[in-house]
Amino acid sequence: MARRRSTTLPPPYLKRVWFDPDRVSDEYSYPFNLPMFRGGEFELHFDRAVTIIVGENGVGKSTLIWGIAALAGFDPAGGGPGYRPMDHSQAVELDGDVLASVLRASWLPKVGQGWFFRAESFFSVACYFDQAARESWTAPPDFLLHSHGEGFLRFIAERCGRPGIFFFFFDEPESALSPRRQFEFLKVLGMIQKRRQAQVITATHSPILVALPDARLLAMTRGGFDPGALGETAHFRLYREFMLDPAGTMEAMLAD
């Protein structure tokens, strides 16, 4: 398990990530053929404790999260340093590890303690913790005794509520959460911002999560990143159109 760091510096601890084209073996293979990597000039700066990436399916936001998490020492399938809840020996897609091999990072300081949350792998992670607890003759956390969303939120609150210097990655956490539970998740992110002892990078489709105050919002498109505000995102505009005219929006969208 990674050694816990101590620092008086506020987040962000990961300052910058960039692309090293000299390490790419095939620029036409995925994920290197994503538009944001074309030309080998990809670079991303972080200046807030919480960075939220929003974008359409297929633009590469989840792949980027996986790659940065793997670069930081986390299991691309979800988990933390030293935790390997899933067997990758038969995996076909290892995009996170592949991307991490060509990414470079600038840290101040390097943080290796934290967690990578992926809703689709939560079951495997929860089973891993239950089994590890039984093998050590301690009470299992039993996250799976709750509904998927409640167990996921309880797990997040427990992990993110611990004191210390941490790095947390979230890939589309709203997929496990109802709209009301998404506000509970925002409370966790707000607590992280107030403590100023952790950095968060999350990818989402949720206009609710995108609205977090004081977070850095990055809209990812096929052309790259566009820093902007909540009301400028395509996701928010579409939801607003639907709420203002549900029947008209449904008619227009289903006719396409």
mmCIF file with all atom_site columns, C-alpha atoms in Angstrom, residues 19-236:
data_model
loop_
_atom_site.group_PDB
_atom_site.id
_atom_site.type_symbol
_atom_site.label_atom_id
_atom_site.label_alt_id
_atom_site.label_comp_id
_atom_site.label_asym_id
_atom_site.label_entity_id
_atom_site.label_seq_id
_atom_site.pdbx_PDB_ins_code
_atom_site.Cartn_x
_atom_site.Cartn_y
_atom_site.Cartn_z
_atom_site.occupancy
_atom_site.B_iso_or_equiv
_atom_site.pdbx_formal_charge
_atom_site.auth_seq_id
_atom_site.auth_comp_id
_atom_site.auth_asym_id
_atom_site.auth_atom_id
_atom_site.pdbx_PDB_model_num
ATOM 1   C CA . PHE A 1 19  ? 1.475   13.460  -23.917 1.00 0.00 ? 19  PHE A CA 1
ATOM 2   C CA . ASP A 1 20  ? 4.852   11.980  -24.903 1.00 0.00 ? 20  ASP A CA 1
ATOM 3   C CA . PRO A 1 21  ? 4.460   11.078  -28.620 1.00 0.00 ? 21  PRO A CA 1
ATOM 4   C CA . ASP A 1 22  ? 7.867   9.378   -28.722 1.00 0.00 ? 22  ASP A CA 1
ATOM 5   C CA . ARG A 1 23  ? 6.456   6.506   -26.682 1.00 0.00 ? 23  ARG A CA 1
ATOM 6   C CA . VAL A 1 24  ? 3.544   5.792   -29.036 1.00 0.00 ? 24  VAL A CA 1
ATOM 7   C CA . SER A 1 25  ? 4.020   2.629   -31.066 1.00 0.00 ? 25  SER A CA 1
ATOM 8   C CA . ASP A 1 26  ? 0.925   3.033   -33.281 1.00 0.00 ? 26  ASP A CA 1
ATOM 9   C CA . GLU A 1 27  ? -0.691  6.479   -33.530 1.00 0.00 ? 27  GLU A CA 1
ATOM 10  C CA . TYR A 1 28  ? -3.655  5.011   -35.428 1.00 0.00 ? 28  TYR A CA 1
ATOM 11  C CA . SER A 1 29  ? -4.649  2.596   -32.651 1.00 0.00 ? 29  SER A CA 1
ATOM 12  C CA . TYR A 1 30  ? -6.950  3.384   -29.741 1.00 0.00 ? 30  TYR A CA 1
ATOM 13  C CA . PRO A 1 31  ? -6.608  5.398   -27.560 1.00 0.00 ? 31  PRO A CA 1
ATOM 14  C CA . PHE A 1 32  ? -3.878  7.282   -29.435 1.00 0.00 ? 32  PHE A CA 1
ATOM 15  C CA . ASN A 1 33  ? -6.174  8.006   -32.382 1.00 0.00 ? 33  ASN A CA 1
ATOM 16  C CA . LEU A 1 34  ? -8.511  10.093  -30.226 1.00 0.00 ? 34  LEU A CA 1
ATOM 17  C CA . PRO A 1 35  ? -8.737  13.664  -31.569 1.00 0.00 ? 35  PRO A CA 1
ATOM 18  C CA . MET A 1 36  ? -7.290  15.197  -28.387 1.00 0.00 ? 36  MET A CA 1
ATOM 19  C CA . PHE A 1 37  ? -4.020  13.294  -28.952 1.00 0.00 ? 37  PHE A CA 1
ATOM 20  C CA . ARG A 1 38  ? -3.555  14.006  -32.651 1.00 0.00 ? 38  ARG A CA 1
ATOM 21  C CA . GLY A 1 39  ? -0.289  15.756  -33.324 1.00 0.00 ? 39  GLY A CA 1
ATOM 22  C CA . GLY A 1 40  ? 1.132   14.680  -29.961 1.00 0.00 ? 40  GLY A CA 1
ATOM 23  C CA . GLU A 1 41  ? 0.480   18.069  -28.374 1.00 0.00 ? 41  GLU A CA 1
ATOM 24  C CA . PHE A 1 42  ? -1.952  17.068  -25.628 1.00 0.00 ? 42  PHE A CA 1
ATOM 25  C CA . GLU A 1 43  ? -1.486  18.938  -22.337 1.00 0.00 ? 43  GLU A CA 1
ATOM 26  C CA . LEU A 1 44  ? -3.833  19.484  -19.413 1.00 0.00 ? 44  LEU A CA 1
ATOM 27  C CA . HIS A 1 45  ? -3.316  21.803  -16.421 1.00 0.00 ? 45  HIS A CA 1
ATOM 28  C CA . PHE A 1 46  ? -5.046  21.595  -13.037 1.00 0.00 ? 46  PHE A CA 1
ATOM 29  C CA . ASP A 1 47  ? -5.646  24.648  -10.848 1.00 0.00 ? 47  ASP A CA 1
ATOM 30  C CA . ARG A 1 48  ? -8.506  23.593  -8.542  1.00 0.00 ? 48  ARG A CA 1
ATOM 31  C CA . ALA A 1 49  ? -9.057  20.920  -5.923  1.00 0.00 ? 49  ALA A CA 1
ATOM 32  C CA . VAL A 1 50  ? -11.910 19.493  -8.023  1.00 0.00 ? 50  VAL A CA 1
ATOM 33  C CA . THR A 1 51  ? -11.838 19.157  -11.816 1.00 0.00 ? 51  THR A CA 1
ATOM 34  C CA . ILE A 1 52  ? -15.014 18.019  -13.585 1.00 0.00 ? 52  ILE A CA 1
ATOM 35  C CA . ILE A 1 53  ? -14.841 16.755  -17.172 1.00 0.00 ? 53  ILE A CA 1
ATOM 36  C CA . VAL A 1 54  ? -18.079 16.592  -19.151 1.00 0.00 ? 54  VAL A CA 1
ATOM 37  C CA . GLY A 1 55  ? -18.542 15.409  -22.710 1.00 0.00 ? 55  GLY A CA 1
ATOM 38  C CA . GLU A 1 56  ? -20.375 13.196  -25.159 1.00 0.00 ? 56  GLU A CA 1
ATOM 39  C CA . ASN A 1 57  ? -19.806 9.440   -25.340 1.00 0.00 ? 57  ASN A CA 1
ATOM 40  C CA . GLY A 1 58  ? -16.777 8.500   -27.406 1.00 0.00 ? 58  GLY A CA 1
ATOM 41  C CA . VAL A 1 59  ? -14.699 11.659  -26.983 1.00 0.00 ? 59  VAL A CA 1
ATOM 42  C CA . GLY A 1 60  ? -12.318 9.912   -24.567 1.00 0.00 ? 60  GLY A CA 1
ATOM 43  C CA . LYS A 1 61  ? -13.097 11.415  -21.157 1.00 0.00 ? 61  LYS A CA 1
ATOM 44  C CA . SER A 1 62  ? -13.319 8.062   -19.345 1.00 0.00 ? 62  SER A CA 1
ATOM 45  C CA . THR A 1 63  ? -10.209 6.791   -21.108 1.00 0.00 ? 63  THR A CA 1
ATOM 46  C CA . LEU A 1 64  ? -8.361  9.906   -19.964 1.00 0.00 ? 64  LEU A CA 1
ATOM 47  C CA . ILE A 1 65  ? -9.523  9.374   -16.361 1.00 0.00 ? 65  ILE A CA 1
ATOM 48  C CA . TRP A 1 66  ? -8.368  5.748   -16.513 1.00 0.00 ? 66  TRP A CA 1
ATOM 49  C CA . GLY A 1 67  ? -4.985  6.772   -17.918 1.00 0.00 ? 67  GLY A CA 1
ATOM 50  C CA . ILE A 1 68  ? -4.314  9.449   -15.299 1.00 0.00 ? 68  ILE A CA 1
ATOM 51  C CA . ALA A 1 69  ? -5.436  7.112   -12.524 1.00 0.00 ? 69  ALA A CA 1
ATOM 52  C CA . ALA A 1 70  ? -3.112  4.376   -13.781 1.00 0.00 ? 70  ALA A CA 1
ATOM 53  C CA . LEU A 1 71  ? -0.283  6.905   -14.089 1.00 0.00 ? 71  LEU A CA 1
ATOM 54  C CA . ALA A 1 72  ? -0.855  7.845   -10.431 1.00 0.00 ? 72  ALA A CA 1
ATOM 55  C CA . GLY A 1 73  ? -0.570  4.185   -9.407  1.00 0.00 ? 73  GLY A CA 1
ATOM 56  C CA . PHE A 1 74  ? -4.218  3.155   -9.207  1.00 0.00 ? 74  PHE A CA 1
ATOM 57  C CA . ASP A 1 75  ? -5.806  0.056   -10.682 1.00 0.00 ? 75  ASP A CA 1
ATOM 58  C CA . PRO A 1 76  ? -7.586  1.135   -13.926 1.00 0.00 ? 76  PRO A CA 1
ATOM 59  C CA . ALA A 1 77  ? -10.474 -1.183  -13.036 1.00 0.00 ? 77  ALA A CA 1
ATOM 60  C CA . GLY A 1 78  ? -11.107 0.736   -9.826  1.00 0.00 ? 78  GLY A CA 1
ATOM 61  C CA . GLY A 1 79  ? -9.542  0.586   -6.413  1.00 0.00 ? 79  GLY A CA 1
ATOM 62  C CA . GLY A 1 80  ? -6.529  2.098   -4.746  1.00 0.00 ? 80  GLY A CA 1
ATOM 63  C CA . PRO A 1 81  ? -2.760  1.673   -4.528  1.00 0.00 ? 81  PRO A CA 1
ATOM 64  C CA . GLY A 1 82  ? -2.077  -1.874  -3.396  1.00 0.00 ? 82  GLY A CA 1
ATOM 65  C CA . TYR A 1 83  ? -5.640  -3.018  -4.107  1.00 0.00 ? 83  TYR A CA 1
ATOM 66  C CA . ARG A 1 84  ? -6.218  -5.259  -7.094  1.00 0.00 ? 84  ARG A CA 1
ATOM 67  C CA . PRO A 1 85  ? -9.826  -6.429  -6.762  1.00 0.00 ? 85  PRO A CA 1
ATOM 68  C CA . MET A 1 86  ? -10.113 -7.644  -10.358 1.00 0.00 ? 86  MET A CA 1
ATOM 69  C CA . ASP A 1 87  ? -8.156  -10.133 -12.448 1.00 0.00 ? 87  ASP A CA 1
ATOM 70  C CA . HIS A 1 88  ? -6.898  -8.478  -15.654 1.00 0.00 ? 88  HIS A CA 1
ATOM 71  C CA . SER A 1 89  ? -5.153  -11.538 -17.065 1.00 0.00 ? 89  SER A CA 1
ATOM 72  C CA . GLN A 1 90  ? -7.972  -12.219 -19.552 1.00 0.00 ? 90  GLN A CA 1
ATOM 73  C CA . ALA A 1 91  ? -8.892  -8.585  -20.226 1.00 0.00 ? 91  ALA A CA 1
ATOM 74  C CA . VAL A 1 92  ? -9.092  -7.478  -23.847 1.00 0.00 ? 92  VAL A CA 1
ATOM 75  C CA . GLU A 1 93  ? -9.132  -3.718  -23.207 1.00 0.00 ? 93  GLU A CA 1
ATOM 76  C CA . LEU A 1 94  ? -6.438  -2.162  -21.048 1.00 0.00 ? 94  LEU A CA 1
ATOM 77  C CA . ASP A 1 95  ? -6.738  1.397   -22.314 1.00 0.00 ? 95  ASP A CA 1
ATOM 78  C CA . GLY A 1 96  ? -5.853  2.944   -18.958 1.00 0.00 ? 96  GLY A CA 1
ATOM 79  C CA . ASP A 1 97  ? -2.519  1.155   -18.689 1.00 0.00 ? 97  ASP A CA 1
ATOM 80  C CA . VAL A 1 98  ? -1.726  1.794   -22.365 1.00 0.00 ? 98  VAL A CA 1
ATOM 81  C CA . LEU A 1 99  ? -2.443  5.516   -22.089 1.00 0.00 ? 99  LEU A CA 1
ATOM 82  C CA . ALA A 1 100 ? -0.535  5.813   -18.797 1.00 0.00 ? 100 ALA A CA 1
ATOM 83  C CA . SER A 1 101 ? 2.576   4.507   -20.536 1.00 0.00 ? 101 SER A CA 1
ATOM 84  C CA . VAL A 1 102 ? 2.758   7.638   -22.735 1.00 0.00 ? 102 VAL A CA 1
ATOM 85  C CA . LEU A 1 103 ? 1.564   10.242  -20.244 1.00 0.00 ? 103 LEU A CA 1
ATOM 86  C CA . ARG A 1 104 ? 3.875   12.375  -18.130 1.00 0.00 ? 104 ARG A CA 1
ATOM 87  C CA . ALA A 1 105 ? 2.939   14.286  -14.989 1.00 0.00 ? 105 ALA A CA 1
ATOM 88  C CA . SER A 1 106 ? 4.088   17.171  -12.816 1.00 0.00 ? 106 SER A CA 1
ATOM 89  C CA . TRP A 1 107 ? 3.286   16.873  -9.084  1.00 0.00 ? 107 TRP A CA 1
ATOM 90  C CA . LEU A 1 108 ? 3.728   19.048  -5.993  1.00 0.00 ? 108 LEU A CA 1
ATOM 91  C CA . PRO A 1 109 ? 3.872   16.805  -4.027  1.00 0.00 ? 109 PRO A CA 1
ATOM 92  C CA . LYS A 1 110 ? 3.341   13.343  -5.514  1.00 0.00 ? 110 LYS A CA 1
ATOM 93  C CA . VAL A 1 111 ? 0.245   11.819  -3.895  1.00 0.00 ? 111 VAL A CA 1
ATOM 94  C CA . GLY A 1 112 ? -0.237  8.064   -4.008  1.00 0.00 ? 112 GLY A CA 1
ATOM 95  C CA . GLN A 1 113 ? -2.993  7.599   -1.446  1.00 0.00 ? 113 GLN A CA 1
ATOM 96  C CA . GLY A 1 114 ? -6.636  7.654   -2.427  1.00 0.00 ? 114 GLY A CA 1
ATOM 97  C CA . TRP A 1 115 ? -9.166  5.792   -4.522  1.00 0.00 ? 115 TRP A CA 1
ATOM 98  C CA . PHE A 1 116 ? -10.433 5.328   -8.065  1.00 0.00 ? 116 PHE A CA 1
ATOM 99  C CA . PHE A 1 117 ? -14.230 4.902   -8.118  1.00 0.00 ? 117 PHE A CA 1
ATOM 100 C CA . ARG A 1 118 ? -15.935 3.210   -11.051 1.00 0.00 ? 118 ARG A CA 1
ATOM 101 C CA . ALA A 1 119 ? -19.634 2.428   -10.732 1.00 0.00 ? 119 ALA A CA 1
ATOM 102 C CA . GLU A 1 120 ? -19.474 -0.607  -13.030 1.00 0.00 ? 120 GLU A CA 1
ATOM 103 C CA . SER A 1 121 ? -16.765 -2.288  -10.946 1.00 0.00 ? 121 SER A CA 1
ATOM 104 C CA . PHE A 1 122 ? -18.240 -1.426  -7.536  1.00 0.00 ? 122 PHE A CA 1
ATOM 105 C CA . PHE A 1 123 ? -19.601 -4.960  -7.055  1.00 0.00 ? 123 PHE A CA 1
ATOM 106 C CA . SER A 1 124 ? -16.146 -6.500  -7.507  1.00 0.00 ? 124 SER A CA 1
ATOM 107 C CA . VAL A 1 125 ? -14.521 -3.930  -5.201  1.00 0.00 ? 125 VAL A CA 1
ATOM 108 C CA . ALA A 1 126 ? -17.166 -4.441  -2.502  1.00 0.00 ? 126 ALA A CA 1
ATOM 109 C CA . CYS A 1 127 ? -16.750 -8.240  -2.707  1.00 0.00 ? 127 CYS A CA 1
ATOM 110 C CA . TYR A 1 128 ? -12.990 -7.782  -2.433  1.00 0.00 ? 128 TYR A CA 1
ATOM 111 C CA . PHE A 1 129 ? -13.353 -5.841  0.824   1.00 0.00 ? 129 PHE A CA 1
ATOM 112 C CA . ASP A 1 130 ? -15.808 -8.349  2.287   1.00 0.00 ? 130 ASP A CA 1
ATOM 113 C CA . GLN A 1 131 ? -13.471 -11.238 1.483   1.00 0.00 ? 131 GLN A CA 1
ATOM 114 C CA . ALA A 1 132 ? -10.405 -9.409  2.821   1.00 0.00 ? 132 ALA A CA 1
ATOM 115 C CA . ALA A 1 133 ? -12.243 -8.656  6.077   1.00 0.00 ? 133 ALA A CA 1
ATOM 116 C CA . ARG A 1 134 ? -13.276 -12.290 6.543   1.00 0.00 ? 134 ARG A CA 1
ATOM 117 C CA . GLU A 1 135 ? -9.736  -13.485 5.905   1.00 0.00 ? 135 GLU A CA 1
ATOM 118 C CA . SER A 1 136 ? -8.461  -11.124 8.613   1.00 0.00 ? 136 SER A CA 1
ATOM 119 C CA . TRP A 1 137 ? -11.248 -12.178 10.999  1.00 0.00 ? 137 TRP A CA 1
ATOM 120 C CA . THR A 1 138 ? -12.828 -8.723  11.113  1.00 0.00 ? 138 THR A CA 1
ATOM 121 C CA . ALA A 1 139 ? -16.399 -7.648  10.425  1.00 0.00 ? 139 ALA A CA 1
ATOM 122 C CA . PRO A 1 140 ? -16.990 -7.142  6.674   1.00 0.00 ? 140 PRO A CA 1
ATOM 123 C CA . PRO A 1 141 ? -18.278 -3.703  5.624   1.00 0.00 ? 141 PRO A CA 1
ATOM 124 C CA . ASP A 1 142 ? -21.200 -5.318  3.739   1.00 0.00 ? 142 ASP A CA 1
ATOM 125 C CA . PHE A 1 143 ? -21.652 -2.491  1.231   1.00 0.00 ? 143 PHE A CA 1
ATOM 126 C CA . LEU A 1 144 ? -23.727 -4.843  -0.923  1.00 0.00 ? 144 LEU A CA 1
ATOM 127 C CA . LEU A 1 145 ? -26.407 -5.161  1.749   1.00 0.00 ? 145 LEU A CA 1
ATOM 128 C CA . HIS A 1 146 ? -27.667 -1.774  0.579   1.00 0.00 ? 146 HIS A CA 1
ATOM 129 C CA . SER A 1 147 ? -29.099 -0.810  -2.788  1.00 0.00 ? 147 SER A CA 1
ATOM 130 C CA . HIS A 1 148 ? -26.469 -0.202  -5.458  1.00 0.00 ? 148 HIS A CA 1
ATOM 131 C CA . GLY A 1 149 ? -26.676 3.571   -5.149  1.00 0.00 ? 149 GLY A CA 1
ATOM 132 C CA . GLU A 1 150 ? -26.828 3.608   -1.341  1.00 0.00 ? 150 GLU A CA 1
ATOM 133 C CA . GLY A 1 151 ? -23.932 1.191   -1.010  1.00 0.00 ? 151 GLY A CA 1
ATOM 134 C CA . PHE A 1 152 ? -21.888 3.144   -3.527  1.00 0.00 ? 152 PHE A CA 1
ATOM 135 C CA . LEU A 1 153 ? -22.553 6.453   -1.742  1.00 0.00 ? 153 LEU A CA 1
ATOM 136 C CA . ARG A 1 154 ? -21.802 4.946   1.674   1.00 0.00 ? 154 ARG A CA 1
ATOM 137 C CA . PHE A 1 155 ? -18.531 3.559   0.340   1.00 0.00 ? 155 PHE A CA 1
ATOM 138 C CA . ILE A 1 156 ? -17.573 6.949   -1.168  1.00 0.00 ? 156 ILE A CA 1
ATOM 139 C CA . ALA A 1 157 ? -18.438 8.867   2.008   1.00 0.00 ? 157 ALA A CA 1
ATOM 140 C CA . GLU A 1 158 ? -16.418 6.465   4.148   1.00 0.00 ? 158 GLU A CA 1
ATOM 141 C CA . ARG A 1 159 ? -13.342 6.564   1.926   1.00 0.00 ? 159 ARG A CA 1
ATOM 142 C CA . CYS A 1 160 ? -13.428 10.300  1.264   1.00 0.00 ? 160 CYS A CA 1
ATOM 143 C CA . GLY A 1 161 ? -14.174 11.216  4.867   1.00 0.00 ? 161 GLY A CA 1
ATOM 144 C CA . ARG A 1 162 ? -10.838 10.011  6.228   1.00 0.00 ? 162 ARG A CA 1
ATOM 145 C CA . PRO A 1 163 ? -8.211  12.586  7.256   1.00 0.00 ? 163 PRO A CA 1
ATOM 146 C CA . GLY A 1 164 ? -5.036  12.780  5.180   1.00 0.00 ? 164 GLY A CA 1
ATOM 147 C CA . ILE A 1 165 ? -3.701  13.792  1.773   1.00 0.00 ? 165 ILE A CA 1
ATOM 148 C CA . PHE A 1 166 ? -5.595  11.956  -0.959  1.00 0.00 ? 166 PHE A CA 1
ATOM 149 C CA . PHE A 1 167 ? -6.316  11.786  -4.675  1.00 0.00 ? 167 PHE A CA 1
ATOM 150 C CA . PHE A 1 168 ? -9.756  10.630  -5.793  1.00 0.00 ? 168 PHE A CA 1
ATOM 151 C CA . PHE A 1 169 ? -10.891 9.702   -9.297  1.00 0.00 ? 169 PHE A CA 1
ATOM 152 C CA . PHE A 1 170 ? -14.569 9.244   -10.201 1.00 0.00 ? 170 PHE A CA 1
ATOM 153 C CA . ASP A 1 171 ? -15.738 7.919   -13.560 1.00 0.00 ? 171 ASP A CA 1
ATOM 154 C CA . GLU A 1 172 ? -19.413 8.756   -14.158 1.00 0.00 ? 172 GLU A CA 1
ATOM 155 C CA . PRO A 1 173 ? -20.485 8.275   -10.518 1.00 0.00 ? 173 PRO A CA 1
ATOM 156 C CA . GLU A 1 174 ? -24.017 9.405   -11.354 1.00 0.00 ? 174 GLU A CA 1
ATOM 157 C CA . SER A 1 175 ? -24.673 6.055   -13.061 1.00 0.00 ? 175 SER A CA 1
ATOM 158 C CA . ALA A 1 176 ? -25.217 4.559   -9.587  1.00 0.00 ? 176 ALA A CA 1
ATOM 159 C CA . LEU A 1 177 ? -27.013 7.549   -8.057  1.00 0.00 ? 177 LEU A CA 1
ATOM 160 C CA . SER A 1 178 ? -30.526 8.990   -8.276  1.00 0.00 ? 178 SER A CA 1
ATOM 161 C CA . PRO A 1 179 ? -30.782 12.777  -8.765  1.00 0.00 ? 179 PRO A CA 1
ATOM 162 C CA . ARG A 1 180 ? -31.316 13.273  -5.025  1.00 0.00 ? 180 ARG A CA 1
ATOM 163 C CA . ARG A 1 181 ? -28.360 11.029  -4.191  1.00 0.00 ? 181 ARG A CA 1
ATOM 164 C CA . GLN A 1 182 ? -26.236 13.053  -6.599  1.00 0.00 ? 182 GLN A CA 1
ATOM 165 C CA . PHE A 1 183 ? -26.705 16.022  -4.287  1.00 0.00 ? 183 PHE A CA 1
ATOM 166 C CA . GLU A 1 184 ? -25.464 13.837  -1.426  1.00 0.00 ? 184 GLU A CA 1
ATOM 167 C CA . PHE A 1 185 ? -22.404 13.089  -3.527  1.00 0.00 ? 185 PHE A CA 1
ATOM 168 C CA . LEU A 1 186 ? -21.927 16.836  -4.083  1.00 0.00 ? 186 LEU A CA 1
ATOM 169 C CA . LYS A 1 187 ? -21.859 17.280  -0.310  1.00 0.00 ? 187 LYS A CA 1
ATOM 170 C CA . VAL A 1 188 ? -18.917 14.861  -0.197  1.00 0.00 ? 188 VAL A CA 1
ATOM 171 C CA . LEU A 1 189 ? -17.108 16.858  -2.882  1.00 0.00 ? 189 LEU A CA 1
ATOM 172 C CA . GLY A 1 190 ? -17.893 20.071  -1.021  1.00 0.00 ? 190 GLY A CA 1
ATOM 173 C CA . MET A 1 191 ? -16.397 18.600  2.151   1.00 0.00 ? 191 MET A CA 1
ATOM 174 C CA . ILE A 1 192 ? -13.243 17.727  0.198   1.00 0.00 ? 192 ILE A CA 1
ATOM 175 C CA . GLN A 1 193 ? -13.007 21.296  -1.091  1.00 0.00 ? 193 GLN A CA 1
ATOM 176 C CA . LYS A 1 194 ? -13.336 22.748  2.427   1.00 0.00 ? 194 LYS A CA 1
ATOM 177 C CA . ARG A 1 195 ? -10.704 20.445  3.933   1.00 0.00 ? 195 ARG A CA 1
ATOM 178 C CA . ARG A 1 196 ? -8.170  21.370  1.242   1.00 0.00 ? 196 ARG A CA 1
ATOM 179 C CA . GLN A 1 197 ? -6.362  18.049  1.641   1.00 0.00 ? 197 GLN A CA 1
ATOM 180 C CA . ALA A 1 198 ? -7.435  16.135  -1.457  1.00 0.00 ? 198 ALA A CA 1
ATOM 181 C CA . GLN A 1 199 ? -7.647  16.459  -5.216  1.00 0.00 ? 199 GLN A CA 1
ATOM 182 C CA . VAL A 1 200 ? -10.509 15.117  -7.315  1.00 0.00 ? 200 VAL A CA 1
ATOM 183 C CA . ILE A 1 201 ? -10.864 14.466  -11.041 1.00 0.00 ? 201 ILE A CA 1
ATOM 184 C CA . THR A 1 202 ? -14.240 13.217  -12.216 1.00 0.00 ? 202 THR A CA 1
ATOM 185 C CA . ALA A 1 203 ? -15.901 12.510  -15.567 1.00 0.00 ? 203 ALA A CA 1
ATOM 186 C CA . THR A 1 204 ? -19.658 12.904  -15.719 1.00 0.00 ? 204 THR A CA 1
ATOM 187 C CA . HIS A 1 205 ? -22.767 13.362  -17.847 1.00 0.00 ? 205 HIS A CA 1
ATOM 188 C CA . SER A 1 206 ? -24.784 14.839  -14.989 1.00 0.00 ? 206 SER A CA 1
ATOM 189 C CA . PRO A 1 207 ? -25.735 18.553  -15.083 1.00 0.00 ? 207 PRO A CA 1
ATOM 190 C CA . ILE A 1 208 ? -26.197 18.299  -11.307 1.00 0.00 ? 208 ILE A CA 1
ATOM 191 C CA . LEU A 1 209 ? -22.582 17.281  -10.704 1.00 0.00 ? 209 LEU A CA 1
ATOM 192 C CA . VAL A 1 210 ? -21.328 19.769  -13.287 1.00 0.00 ? 210 VAL A CA 1
ATOM 193 C CA . ALA A 1 211 ? -22.869 22.565  -11.186 1.00 0.00 ? 211 ALA A CA 1
ATOM 194 C CA . LEU A 1 212 ? -20.518 22.078  -8.210  1.00 0.00 ? 212 LEU A CA 1
ATOM 195 C CA . PRO A 1 213 ? -19.388 25.580  -7.072  1.00 0.00 ? 213 PRO A CA 1
ATOM 196 C CA . ASP A 1 214 ? -15.673 26.436  -7.249  1.00 0.00 ? 214 ASP A CA 1
ATOM 197 C CA . ALA A 1 215 ? -14.822 23.374  -9.362  1.00 0.00 ? 215 ALA A CA 1
ATOM 198 C CA . ARG A 1 216 ? -12.912 23.618  -12.647 1.00 0.00 ? 216 ARG A CA 1
ATOM 199 C CA . LEU A 1 217 ? -15.304 22.593  -15.422 1.00 0.00 ? 217 LEU A CA 1
ATOM 200 C CA . LEU A 1 218 ? -13.833 21.273  -18.659 1.00 0.00 ? 218 LEU A CA 1
ATOM 201 C CA . ALA A 1 219 ? -16.089 20.403  -21.593 1.00 0.00 ? 219 ALA A CA 1
ATOM 202 C CA . MET A 1 220 ? -14.408 17.737  -23.718 1.00 0.00 ? 220 MET A CA 1
ATOM 203 C CA . THR A 1 221 ? -15.265 17.648  -27.398 1.00 0.00 ? 221 THR A CA 1
ATOM 204 C CA . ARG A 1 222 ? -13.681 15.930  -30.384 1.00 0.00 ? 222 ARG A CA 1
ATOM 205 C CA . GLY A 1 223 ? -11.619 19.064  -30.801 1.00 0.00 ? 223 GLY A CA 1
ATOM 206 C CA . GLY A 1 224 ? -10.203 19.122  -27.288 1.00 0.00 ? 224 GLY A CA 1
ATOM 207 C CA . PHE A 1 225 ? -11.110 20.916  -24.051 1.00 0.00 ? 225 PHE A CA 1
ATOM 208 C CA . ASP A 1 226 ? -13.259 24.021  -23.712 1.00 0.00 ? 226 ASP A CA 1
ATOM 209 C CA . PRO A 1 227 ? -13.229 25.614  -20.244 1.00 0.00 ? 227 PRO A CA 1
ATOM 210 C CA . GLY A 1 228 ? -16.674 27.011  -19.609 1.00 0.00 ? 228 GLY A CA 1
ATOM 211 C CA . ALA A 1 229 ? -19.672 27.421  -17.348 1.00 0.00 ? 229 ALA A CA 1
ATOM 212 C CA . LEU A 1 230 ? -22.565 25.094  -16.559 1.00 0.00 ? 230 LEU A CA 1
ATOM 213 C CA . GLY A 1 231 ? -25.006 26.845  -18.895 1.00 0.00 ? 231 GLY A CA 1
ATOM 214 C CA . GLU A 1 232 ? -22.598 26.524  -21.828 1.00 0.00 ? 232 GLU A CA 1
ATOM 215 C CA . THR A 1 233 ? -22.397 22.724  -21.753 1.00 0.00 ? 233 THR A CA 1
ATOM 216 C CA . ALA A 1 234 ? -24.342 20.695  -24.299 1.00 0.00 ? 234 ALA A CA 1
ATOM 217 C CA . HIS A 1 235 ? -25.678 18.447  -21.522 1.00 0.00 ? 235 HIS A CA 1
ATOM 218 C CA . PHE A 1 236 ? -27.189 21.360  -19.606 1.00 0.00 ? 236 PHE A CA 1
#
